[in-house]
mmCIF file of C-alpha atoms and ligand atoms in Angstrom:
data_model
loop_
_atom_site.group_PDB
_atom_site.id
_atom_site.type_symbol
_atom_site.label_atom_id
_atom_site.label_comp_id
_atom_site.label_asym_id
_atom_site.label_seq_id
_atom_site.Cartn_x
_atom_site.Cartn_y
_atom_site.Cartn_z
ATOM 1 C CA MET A 203 0.000 0.000 0.000
ATOM 2 C CA SER A 204 1.341 3.418 -0.879
ATOM 3 C CA ALA A 205 1.432 6.305 1.588
ATOM 4 C CA ILE A 206 2.583 8.680 -1.129
ATOM 5 C CA VAL A 207 2.150 8.557 -4.889
ATOM 6 C CA ILE A 208 3.765 11.255 -7.034
ATOM 7 C CA GLU A 209 3.179 11.207 -10.785
ATOM 8 C CA GLN A 210 4.896 13.530 -13.232
ATOM 9 C CA LEU A 211 5.150 16.299 -10.670
ATOM 10 C CA GLU A 212 6.260 19.672 -11.976
ATOM 11 C CA LYS A 213 6.970 22.929 -10.207
ATOM 12 C CA ARG A 214 7.920 26.041 -12.106
ATOM 13 C CA TYR A 215 8.987 29.345 -10.625
ATOM 14 C CA GLY A 216 8.479 31.739 -13.513
ATOM 15 C CA GLY A 217 10.605 30.327 -16.319
ATOM 16 C CA PHE A 218 12.637 28.096 -13.990
ATOM 17 C CA THR A 219 11.658 24.443 -13.547
ATOM 18 C CA ALA A 220 12.549 23.278 -10.014
ATOM 19 C CA VAL A 221 10.720 19.923 -10.206
ATOM 20 C CA ASP A 222 10.689 18.364 -13.626
ATOM 21 C CA GLY A 223 8.439 15.344 -14.100
ATOM 22 C CA LEU A 224 9.164 13.572 -10.819
ATOM 23 C CA SER A 225 7.393 10.265 -10.171
ATOM 24 C CA LEU A 226 7.847 8.093 -7.121
ATOM 25 C CA GLU A 227 5.958 6.119 -4.493
ATOM 26 C CA VAL A 228 6.520 5.638 -0.789
ATOM 27 C CA GLU A 229 5.027 2.571 0.880
ATOM 28 C CA VAL A 230 3.221 2.686 4.216
ATOM 29 C CA GLY A 231 5.760 2.143 6.993
ATOM 30 C CA GLU A 232 8.691 2.880 4.738
ATOM 31 C CA THR A 233 11.428 5.481 5.246
ATOM 32 C CA TYR A 234 12.311 7.096 1.927
ATOM 33 C CA ALA A 235 15.323 9.407 1.670
ATOM 34 C CA LEU A 236 15.495 12.019 -1.047
ATOM 35 C CA LEU A 237 19.116 12.818 -1.786
ATOM 36 C CA GLY A 238 20.352 15.474 -4.146
ATOM 37 C CA PRO A 239 22.704 18.414 -4.452
ATOM 38 C CA ASN A 240 21.715 21.900 -3.258
ATOM 39 C CA GLY A 241 18.876 23.206 -5.366
ATOM 40 C CA ALA A 242 17.879 19.756 -6.670
ATOM 41 C CA GLY A 243 14.233 20.338 -5.746
ATOM 42 C CA LYS A 244 13.964 18.256 -2.567
ATOM 43 C CA THR A 245 12.445 20.917 -0.310
ATOM 44 C CA THR A 246 10.112 22.052 -3.081
ATOM 45 C CA THR A 247 8.871 18.476 -3.504
ATOM 46 C CA ILE A 248 8.410 17.947 0.227
ATOM 47 C CA GLU A 249 6.564 21.234 0.648
ATOM 48 C CA ILE A 250 4.198 20.298 -2.186
ATOM 49 C CA LEU A 251 3.538 16.965 -0.425
ATOM 50 C CA GLU A 252 2.889 18.848 2.828
ATOM 51 C CA GLY A 253 0.395 21.128 1.115
ATOM 52 C CA LEU A 254 2.603 24.168 1.747
ATOM 53 C CA ARG A 255 3.281 24.972 -1.927
ATOM 54 C CA PRO A 256 1.055 24.582 -4.968
ATOM 55 C CA ARG A 257 2.279 22.385 -7.820
ATOM 56 C CA SER A 258 2.393 23.444 -11.466
ATOM 57 C CA ALA A 259 1.468 20.053 -12.959
ATOM 58 C CA GLY A 260 1.246 16.359 -12.196
ATOM 59 C CA SER A 261 -0.626 14.488 -9.487
ATOM 60 C CA VAL A 262 0.174 13.904 -5.843
ATOM 61 C CA SER A 263 -1.552 11.708 -3.288
ATOM 62 C CA VAL A 264 -0.528 11.714 0.386
ATOM 63 C CA LEU A 265 -2.352 9.239 2.653
ATOM 64 C CA GLY A 266 -4.970 9.113 -0.079
ATOM 65 C CA LEU A 267 -5.483 12.905 -0.042
ATOM 66 C CA ASP A 268 -4.530 15.622 -2.491
ATOM 67 C CA PRO A 269 -2.439 18.074 -0.461
ATOM 68 C CA GLY A 270 -3.456 20.849 -2.849
ATOM 69 C CA THR A 271 -7.113 20.584 -1.807
ATOM 70 C CA HIS A 272 -7.114 18.702 1.544
ATOM 71 C CA LYS A 273 -4.392 20.476 3.473
ATOM 72 C CA GLU A 274 -6.350 20.668 6.757
ATOM 73 C CA ASP A 275 -7.279 16.966 6.779
ATOM 74 C CA LEU A 276 -3.724 16.105 5.900
ATOM 75 C CA HIS A 277 -2.222 18.250 8.643
ATOM 76 C CA ARG A 278 -4.096 16.296 11.281
ATOM 77 C CA ARG A 279 -2.340 13.134 10.121
ATOM 78 C CA ILE A 280 1.176 14.206 9.189
ATOM 79 C CA GLY A 281 4.129 15.598 11.094
ATOM 80 C CA VAL A 282 6.142 18.385 9.566
ATOM 81 C CA MET A 283 9.527 19.488 10.782
ATOM 82 C CA LEU A 284 9.157 23.219 10.240
ATOM 83 C CA GLN A 285 12.230 25.183 9.369
ATOM 84 C CA GLU A 286 13.011 28.180 11.591
ATOM 85 C CA GLY A 287 10.706 30.615 9.857
ATOM 86 C CA GLY A 288 7.606 28.666 10.859
ATOM 87 C CA LEU A 289 7.988 29.225 14.595
ATOM 88 C CA TYR A 290 7.476 32.151 16.975
ATOM 89 C CA PRO A 291 10.863 33.650 17.905
ATOM 90 C CA GLY A 292 9.670 35.200 21.191
ATOM 91 C CA ALA A 293 7.817 32.165 22.560
ATOM 92 C CA ARG A 294 9.171 29.688 25.081
ATOM 93 C CA VAL A 295 9.969 26.098 24.144
ATOM 94 C CA VAL A 296 7.272 24.537 26.294
ATOM 95 C CA GLU A 297 4.659 27.090 25.158
ATOM 96 C CA MET A 298 5.251 26.299 21.541
ATOM 97 C CA LEU A 299 5.031 22.585 22.079
ATOM 98 C CA GLU A 300 1.828 23.009 24.091
ATOM 99 C CA LEU A 301 0.388 25.188 21.341
ATOM 100 C CA PHE A 302 1.056 22.557 18.681
ATOM 101 C CA ALA A 303 -0.233 19.825 21.023
ATOM 102 C CA SER A 304 -3.517 21.751 21.312
ATOM 103 C CA PHE A 305 -4.115 21.330 17.565
ATOM 104 C CA HIS A 306 -4.443 17.551 17.990
ATOM 105 C CA ALA A 307 -7.110 15.368 19.573
ATOM 106 C CA GLU A 308 -4.664 12.942 21.199
ATOM 107 C CA PRO A 309 -1.298 14.633 21.456
ATOM 108 C CA ARG A 310 1.781 13.052 22.935
ATOM 109 C CA ASP A 311 2.730 14.114 26.430
ATOM 110 C CA VAL A 312 4.658 17.403 26.186
ATOM 111 C CA ASP A 313 7.068 16.683 29.054
ATOM 112 C CA GLY A 314 7.778 13.229 27.674
ATOM 113 C CA LEU A 315 8.540 14.706 24.274
ATOM 114 C CA LEU A 316 10.837 17.354 25.757
ATOM 115 C CA ALA A 317 12.742 14.592 27.514
ATOM 116 C CA LEU A 318 12.845 12.503 24.333
ATOM 117 C CA VAL A 319 14.509 15.281 22.326
ATOM 118 C CA GLY A 320 16.739 16.387 25.219
ATOM 119 C CA LEU A 321 15.190 19.806 25.831
ATOM 120 C CA THR A 322 13.871 19.348 29.373
ATOM 121 C CA GLU A 323 16.342 21.799 30.857
ATOM 122 C CA HIS A 324 15.557 24.330 28.120
ATOM 123 C CA ARG A 325 11.775 24.118 28.475
ATOM 124 C CA ARG A 326 11.510 27.764 29.599
ATOM 125 C CA ALA A 327 14.044 29.065 27.073
ATOM 126 C CA ILE A 328 12.983 31.642 24.490
ATOM 127 C CA TYR A 329 13.007 30.080 21.023
ATOM 128 C CA ARG A 330 15.289 32.640 19.389
ATOM 129 C CA LYS A 331 17.968 32.048 22.044
ATOM 130 C CA LEU A 332 18.242 28.324 21.313
ATOM 131 C CA SER A 333 21.227 27.010 19.383
ATOM 132 C CA GLY A 334 20.693 25.754 15.838
ATOM 133 C CA GLY A 335 20.718 22.117 16.951
ATOM 134 C CA GLN A 336 18.293 22.810 19.812
ATOM 135 C CA LYS A 337 15.890 24.526 17.381
ATOM 136 C CA GLN A 338 16.058 21.447 15.194
ATOM 137 C CA ARG A 339 15.229 19.219 18.152
ATOM 138 C CA LEU A 340 12.231 21.363 19.096
ATOM 139 C CA SER A 341 11.115 21.242 15.510
ATOM 140 C CA LEU A 342 11.309 17.434 15.625
ATOM 141 C CA ALA A 343 9.264 17.381 18.846
ATOM 142 C CA ILE A 344 6.615 19.566 17.180
ATOM 143 C CA ALA A 345 6.514 17.195 14.209
ATOM 144 C CA LEU A 346 5.840 14.264 16.529
ATOM 145 C CA VAL A 347 3.392 15.812 18.990
ATOM 146 C CA GLY A 348 0.258 14.798 17.072
ATOM 147 C CA ARG A 349 1.205 11.089 16.759
ATOM 148 C CA PRO A 350 1.464 11.378 12.962
ATOM 149 C CA GLU A 351 1.172 8.444 10.563
ATOM 150 C CA LEU A 352 3.619 10.108 8.209
ATOM 151 C CA VAL A 353 6.500 12.435 9.066
ATOM 152 C CA PHE A 354 8.439 14.735 6.746
ATOM 153 C CA LEU A 355 11.979 15.357 7.898
ATOM 154 C CA ASP A 356 13.755 17.964 5.780
ATOM 155 C CA GLU A 357 17.427 17.805 6.794
ATOM 156 C CA PRO A 358 16.503 16.761 10.337
ATOM 157 C CA THR A 359 20.034 16.741 11.734
ATOM 158 C CA ALA A 360 21.490 19.770 9.939
ATOM 159 C CA GLY A 361 23.479 21.768 12.463
ATOM 160 C CA MET A 362 23.410 19.082 15.150
ATOM 161 C CA ASP A 363 26.485 17.952 17.024
ATOM 162 C CA PRO A 364 27.402 14.260 16.637
ATOM 163 C CA VAL A 365 25.770 13.237 19.918
ATOM 164 C CA ALA A 366 22.498 15.041 19.140
ATOM 165 C CA ARG A 367 22.573 13.533 15.640
ATOM 166 C CA ARG A 368 22.810 10.021 17.031
ATOM 167 C CA THR A 369 20.039 10.706 19.537
ATOM 168 C CA THR A 370 17.863 11.943 16.668
ATOM 169 C CA TRP A 371 18.597 8.786 14.669
ATOM 170 C CA GLU A 372 17.485 6.717 17.656
ATOM 171 C CA ILE A 373 14.239 8.718 17.884
ATOM 172 C CA ILE A 374 13.655 8.164 14.164
ATOM 173 C CA GLU A 375 14.369 4.444 14.553
ATOM 174 C CA ALA A 376 11.860 4.239 17.414
ATOM 175 C CA LEU A 377 9.244 5.813 15.112
ATOM 176 C CA GLN A 378 10.151 3.330 12.399
ATOM 177 C CA SER A 379 9.499 0.454 14.768
ATOM 178 C CA GLU A 380 6.069 1.980 15.500
ATOM 179 C CA GLY A 381 5.332 1.781 11.759
ATOM 180 C CA VAL A 382 5.436 5.521 11.037
ATOM 181 C CA THR A 383 6.102 6.341 7.380
ATOM 182 C CA MET A 384 8.891 8.844 6.786
ATOM 183 C CA VAL A 385 10.235 11.014 4.022
ATOM 184 C CA LEU A 386 13.660 12.370 4.767
ATOM 185 C CA THR A 387 16.100 14.657 3.035
ATOM 186 C CA THR A 388 19.697 14.769 4.076
ATOM 187 C CA HIS A 389 23.173 15.676 2.912
ATOM 188 C CA TYR A 390 24.670 13.089 5.279
ATOM 189 C CA MET A 391 25.053 9.819 3.412
ATOM 190 C CA GLU A 392 25.673 7.961 6.659
ATOM 191 C CA GLU A 393 22.239 9.137 7.818
ATOM 192 C CA ALA A 394 20.552 7.862 4.658
ATOM 193 C CA GLU A 395 22.416 4.556 4.813
ATOM 194 C CA ARG A 396 21.419 4.027 8.408
ATOM 195 C CA LEU A 397 17.793 5.173 8.288
ATOM 196 C CA ALA A 398 16.399 4.787 4.790
ATOM 197 C CA ASP A 399 14.667 1.701 3.446
ATOM 198 C CA ARG A 400 14.882 3.266 -0.007
ATOM 199 C CA VAL A 401 16.763 6.186 -1.452
ATOM 200 C CA GLY A 402 15.939 8.379 -4.439
ATOM 201 C CA ILE A 403 18.711 10.485 -5.953
ATOM 202 C CA VAL A 404 17.395 13.671 -7.557
ATOM 203 C CA ASN A 405 19.015 16.477 -9.479
ATOM 204 C CA ARG A 406 17.469 19.377 -11.367
ATOM 205 C CA GLY A 407 14.060 18.158 -10.228
ATOM 206 C CA ARG A 408 14.388 14.723 -11.832
ATOM 207 C CA LEU A 409 14.764 11.271 -10.272
ATOM 208 C CA LEU A 410 18.074 9.854 -11.474
ATOM 209 C CA ALA A 411 18.262 6.638 -9.457
ATOM 210 C CA GLU A 412 16.258 4.802 -6.845
ATOM 211 C CA GLY A 413 16.683 1.715 -4.718
ATOM 212 C CA THR A 414 17.611 0.367 -1.328
ATOM 213 C CA PRO A 415 21.026 1.542 -0.105
ATOM 214 C CA ASP A 416 22.291 -2.004 -0.754
ATOM 215 C CA GLU A 417 20.960 -2.019 -4.309
ATOM 216 C CA LEU A 418 22.459 1.377 -5.071
ATOM 217 C CA THR A 419 25.841 0.497 -3.639
ATOM 218 C CA ALA A 420 26.013 -3.066 -4.967
ATOM 219 C CA GLY A 421 29.153 -2.945 -7.006
ATOM 220 C CA GLY A 422 31.140 -5.248 -9.103
ATOM 221 C CA GLY A 423 34.771 -5.808 -8.397
ATOM 222 C CA GLU A 424 35.938 -2.546 -9.899
ATOM 223 C CA LEU A 425 39.057 -0.835 -8.588
ATOM 224 C CA ARG A 426 38.653 2.476 -6.742
ATOM 225 C CA LEU A 427 41.597 4.831 -6.539
ATOM 226 C CA LYS A 428 42.370 7.968 -4.581
ATOM 227 C CA ALA A 429 45.535 10.026 -4.795
ATOM 228 C CA THR A 430 46.990 13.068 -3.071
ATOM 229 C CA ALA A 431 46.474 15.181 -6.210
ATOM 230 C CA PRO A 432 44.536 14.945 -9.488
ATOM 231 C CA PHE A 433 46.165 12.623 -12.023
ATOM 232 C CA ASP A 434 45.879 11.842 -15.725
ATOM 233 C CA THR A 435 43.160 9.185 -15.803
ATOM 234 C CA ARG A 436 43.305 8.970 -19.595
ATOM 235 C CA ALA A 437 47.035 8.135 -19.550
ATOM 236 C CA LEU A 438 46.475 5.570 -16.820
ATOM 237 C CA GLY A 439 43.698 3.969 -18.857
ATOM 238 C CA THR A 440 45.918 3.741 -21.919
ATOM 239 C CA HIS A 441 48.730 2.190 -19.882
ATOM 240 C CA ILE A 442 46.607 -0.506 -18.259
ATOM 241 C CA GLY A 443 44.332 -1.067 -21.257
ATOM 242 C CA ALA A 444 41.120 -0.547 -19.290
ATOM 243 C CA PRO A 445 38.602 2.303 -18.972
ATOM 244 C CA VAL A 446 39.339 4.708 -16.117
ATOM 245 C CA ARG A 447 36.723 7.206 -15.004
ATOM 246 C CA ALA A 448 37.668 10.303 -13.041
ATOM 247 C CA LEU A 449 35.493 10.755 -9.982
ATOM 248 C CA GLY A 450 35.584 14.057 -8.165
ATOM 249 C CA HIS A 451 38.905 15.420 -6.986
ATOM 250 C CA ALA A 452 41.914 13.072 -7.342
ATOM 251 C CA ALA A 453 39.820 9.920 -7.429
ATOM 252 C CA ALA A 454 38.973 7.427 -10.157
ATOM 253 C CA ILE A 455 37.375 4.093 -10.890
ATOM 254 C CA VAL A 456 38.950 1.437 -13.093
ATOM 255 C CA ASP A 457 35.875 -0.020 -14.746
ATOM 256 C CA VAL A 458 36.856 -3.673 -15.066
ATOM 257 C CA GLU A 459 36.964 -6.607 -12.688
ATOM 258 C CA ALA A 460 40.108 -5.859 -10.686
ATOM 259 C CA SER A 461 42.654 -8.631 -11.255
ATOM 260 C CA PRO A 462 46.072 -8.836 -9.564
ATOM 261 C CA GLU A 463 47.576 -7.833 -12.937
ATOM 262 C CA ILE A 464 45.431 -4.708 -13.181
ATOM 263 C CA ILE A 465 46.324 -3.704 -9.631
ATOM 264 C CA ALA A 466 50.021 -4.254 -10.351
ATOM 265 C CA ALA A 467 49.799 -2.232 -13.576
ATOM 266 C CA VAL A 468 48.055 0.668 -11.792
ATOM 267 C CA ALA A 469 50.685 0.663 -9.045
ATOM 268 C CA ALA A 470 53.531 0.549 -11.583
ATOM 269 C CA TRP A 471 52.064 3.442 -13.585
ATOM 270 C CA ALA A 472 51.549 5.491 -10.418
ATOM 271 C CA ALA A 473 55.141 4.890 -9.325
ATOM 272 C CA ALA A 474 56.490 5.840 -12.752
ATOM 273 C CA HIS A 475 54.483 9.084 -12.796
ATOM 274 C CA ALA A 476 54.985 10.143 -9.167
ATOM 275 C CA VAL A 477 51.280 9.731 -8.438
ATOM 276 C CA HIS A 478 50.846 9.145 -4.707
ATOM 277 C CA LEU A 479 47.928 6.785 -4.289
ATOM 278 C CA THR A 480 46.288 6.964 -0.883
ATOM 279 C CA GLU A 481 43.639 4.355 -1.565
ATOM 280 C CA VAL A 482 43.482 1.320 -3.845
ATOM 281 C CA ARG A 483 40.306 -0.550 -3.084
ATOM 282 C CA VAL A 484 38.353 -3.313 -4.758
ATOM 283 C CA GLY A 485 34.656 -3.531 -4.143
ATOM 284 C CA ALA A 486 31.343 -1.855 -3.750
ATOM 285 C CA ALA A 487 30.986 1.895 -3.509
ATOM 286 C CA GLY A 488 29.675 3.673 -0.460
ATOM 287 C CA LEU A 489 26.472 5.664 -0.895
ATOM 288 C CA GLU A 490 28.515 8.867 -1.052
ATOM 289 C CA GLU A 491 30.485 7.608 -4.058
ATOM 290 C CA VAL A 492 27.286 6.490 -5.777
ATOM 291 C CA PHE A 493 25.784 9.902 -5.114
ATOM 292 C CA LEU A 494 28.832 11.723 -6.511
ATOM 293 C CA GLU A 495 28.867 9.526 -9.581
ATOM 294 C CA ILE A 496 25.175 9.899 -10.354
ATOM 295 C CA ALA A 497 24.723 13.569 -9.486
ATOM 296 C CA GLY A 498 28.156 14.464 -10.887
ATOM 297 C CA ASP A 499 27.483 12.743 -14.232
ATOM 298 C CA ASP A 500 24.206 14.644 -14.481
ATOM 299 C CA ASP A 501 25.973 17.983 -14.000
ATOM 300 C CA ALA A 502 28.764 17.151 -16.461
HETATM 301 P P1 ATP B 95 19.012 22.228 -0.640
HETATM 302 O O1 ATP B 95 19.710 20.914 -0.549
HETATM 303 O O2 ATP B 95 19.981 23.330 -0.896
HETATM 304 O O3 ATP B 95 18.070 22.497 0.488
HETATM 305 P P2 ATP B 95 16.759 21.545 -2.399
HETATM 306 O O4 ATP B 95 16.995 20.310 -3.179
HETATM 307 O O5 ATP B 95 15.892 21.443 -1.208
HETATM 308 O O6 ATP B 95 18.147 22.196 -2.019
HETATM 309 P P3 ATP B 95 14.857 23.503 -3.353
HETATM 310 O O7 ATP B 95 14.863 24.345 -2.134
HETATM 311 O O8 ATP B 95 13.675 22.648 -3.592
HETATM 312 O O9 ATP B 95 16.183 22.626 -3.421
HETATM 313 O O10 ATP B 95 15.076 24.468 -4.594
HETATM 314 C C1 ATP B 95 15.048 23.991 -5.924
HETATM 315 C C2 ATP B 95 15.298 25.164 -6.858
HETATM 316 O O11 ATP B 95 14.156 26.006 -6.891
HETATM 317 C C3 ATP B 95 16.466 26.041 -6.472
HETATM 318 O O12 ATP B 95 17.172 26.395 -7.636
HETATM 319 C C4 ATP B 95 15.819 27.221 -5.817
HETATM 320 O O13 ATP B 95 16.603 28.378 -6.004
HETATM 321 C C5 ATP B 95 14.512 27.340 -6.585
HETATM 322 N N1 ATP B 95 13.444 27.933 -5.759
HETATM 323 C C6 ATP B 95 12.975 27.457 -4.572
HETATM 324 N N2 ATP B 95 11.969 28.239 -4.100
HETATM 325 C C7 ATP B 95 11.813 29.241 -5.010
HETATM 326 C C8 ATP B 95 10.928 30.373 -5.093
HETATM 327 N N3 ATP B 95 10.008 30.603 -4.170
HETATM 328 N N4 ATP B 95 11.064 31.152 -6.170
HETATM 329 C C9 ATP B 95 11.980 30.918 -7.123
HETATM 330 N N5 ATP B 95 12.833 29.874 -7.109
HETATM 331 C C10 ATP B 95 12.753 29.044 -6.066
#
C-alpha cells in the first residue's frame, strides 16, 4: 500500500523548472530518503507533499489525499519538521510545544517529548535564544506531537552535534518500529544509509536513481583509486588497457573486474608518474560515491 504517490510532478517558478516530471511512491511504513545536491528540488517536492506549496502540474496523493485541496485533513495526520521561519521567535519552548499539542485530539505528552529530544532543561528558554541544533530538536518534537502516521523530515540533523545527531537517529528508529512512514532529506550519506529503506537520488528536479542503499551500492569488483592530487586518468587507462573514469577530486574508478595484474599495472604506472595513491580498493561503492557519480554525471 502506498502512503505517497507522485506522478509527473512539476513545479515552475516563472521560467525556472525546479521539479521536472518527478514520479515516485513511498510505501506505508517505509522510510524514503530524497538525496540530491543543493537546489535539486527536494524541499520544493516535500513542501508540495505537505500542502505548503502549490504544484504546477502532475498528481500527488498523500495518505490518499490531495495536499493541494485537503491540506487541513492532511495536517491532522502528518508531522512536519518546520524550518526556523515557521515558529514564533519570542515564545518559550514549552509554550510552543503546548500550542502545537492543542491542535491535535490525542497529542503526545509534552514533558515526555521534551525529555525525548533532550530539551527538558531548556523548556523555559525563548526560542530565538536556542542554538541551531536545539531549534532542530524542538522542531522534531513539534513534528511528533500529534502522533502522525507520516512524518516529513527535511534535513533533520542539519546543524546538530554528533551526539544530538545520534540521539535523533534513535528517535527516528523508534518511530520506524512503530510503523510511522517517513520522508527524509539529508546531505549526510551515513544518515541515509542508516535510516532509509529506499533512497531516491534527484538532481534538477528529476529522479536519477532509486533503490535500497544495498541495491544502489552493490558494485562489481571494480578498482577504486584515490591520490593526493589529481592525475591523468586517460594516460592511466591507456597504460593498463582498461577504462578509467575520473570521480571528483583526485579519485577514479577502473571499470573492469580488478585482477592482480590490473592492480600491479596501476601501481607501476603510479610509481612511474609520481602519483601518490592513498587508496586502492576493490569492491562496492559507499552511498557517497554512488551519489557523486550519479549527481556528478548529471551535472557534467
Ligand atoms: P538544498 O539541498 O539546498 O536544500 P533543495 O533540493 O531542497 O536544495 P529547493 O529548495 O527545492 O532545493 O530548490 C530547488 C530550486 O528552486 C532552487 O534552484 C531554488 O533556487 C529554486 N526555488 C525554490 N523556491 C523558489 C521560489 N520561491 N522562487 C523561485 N525559485 C525558487
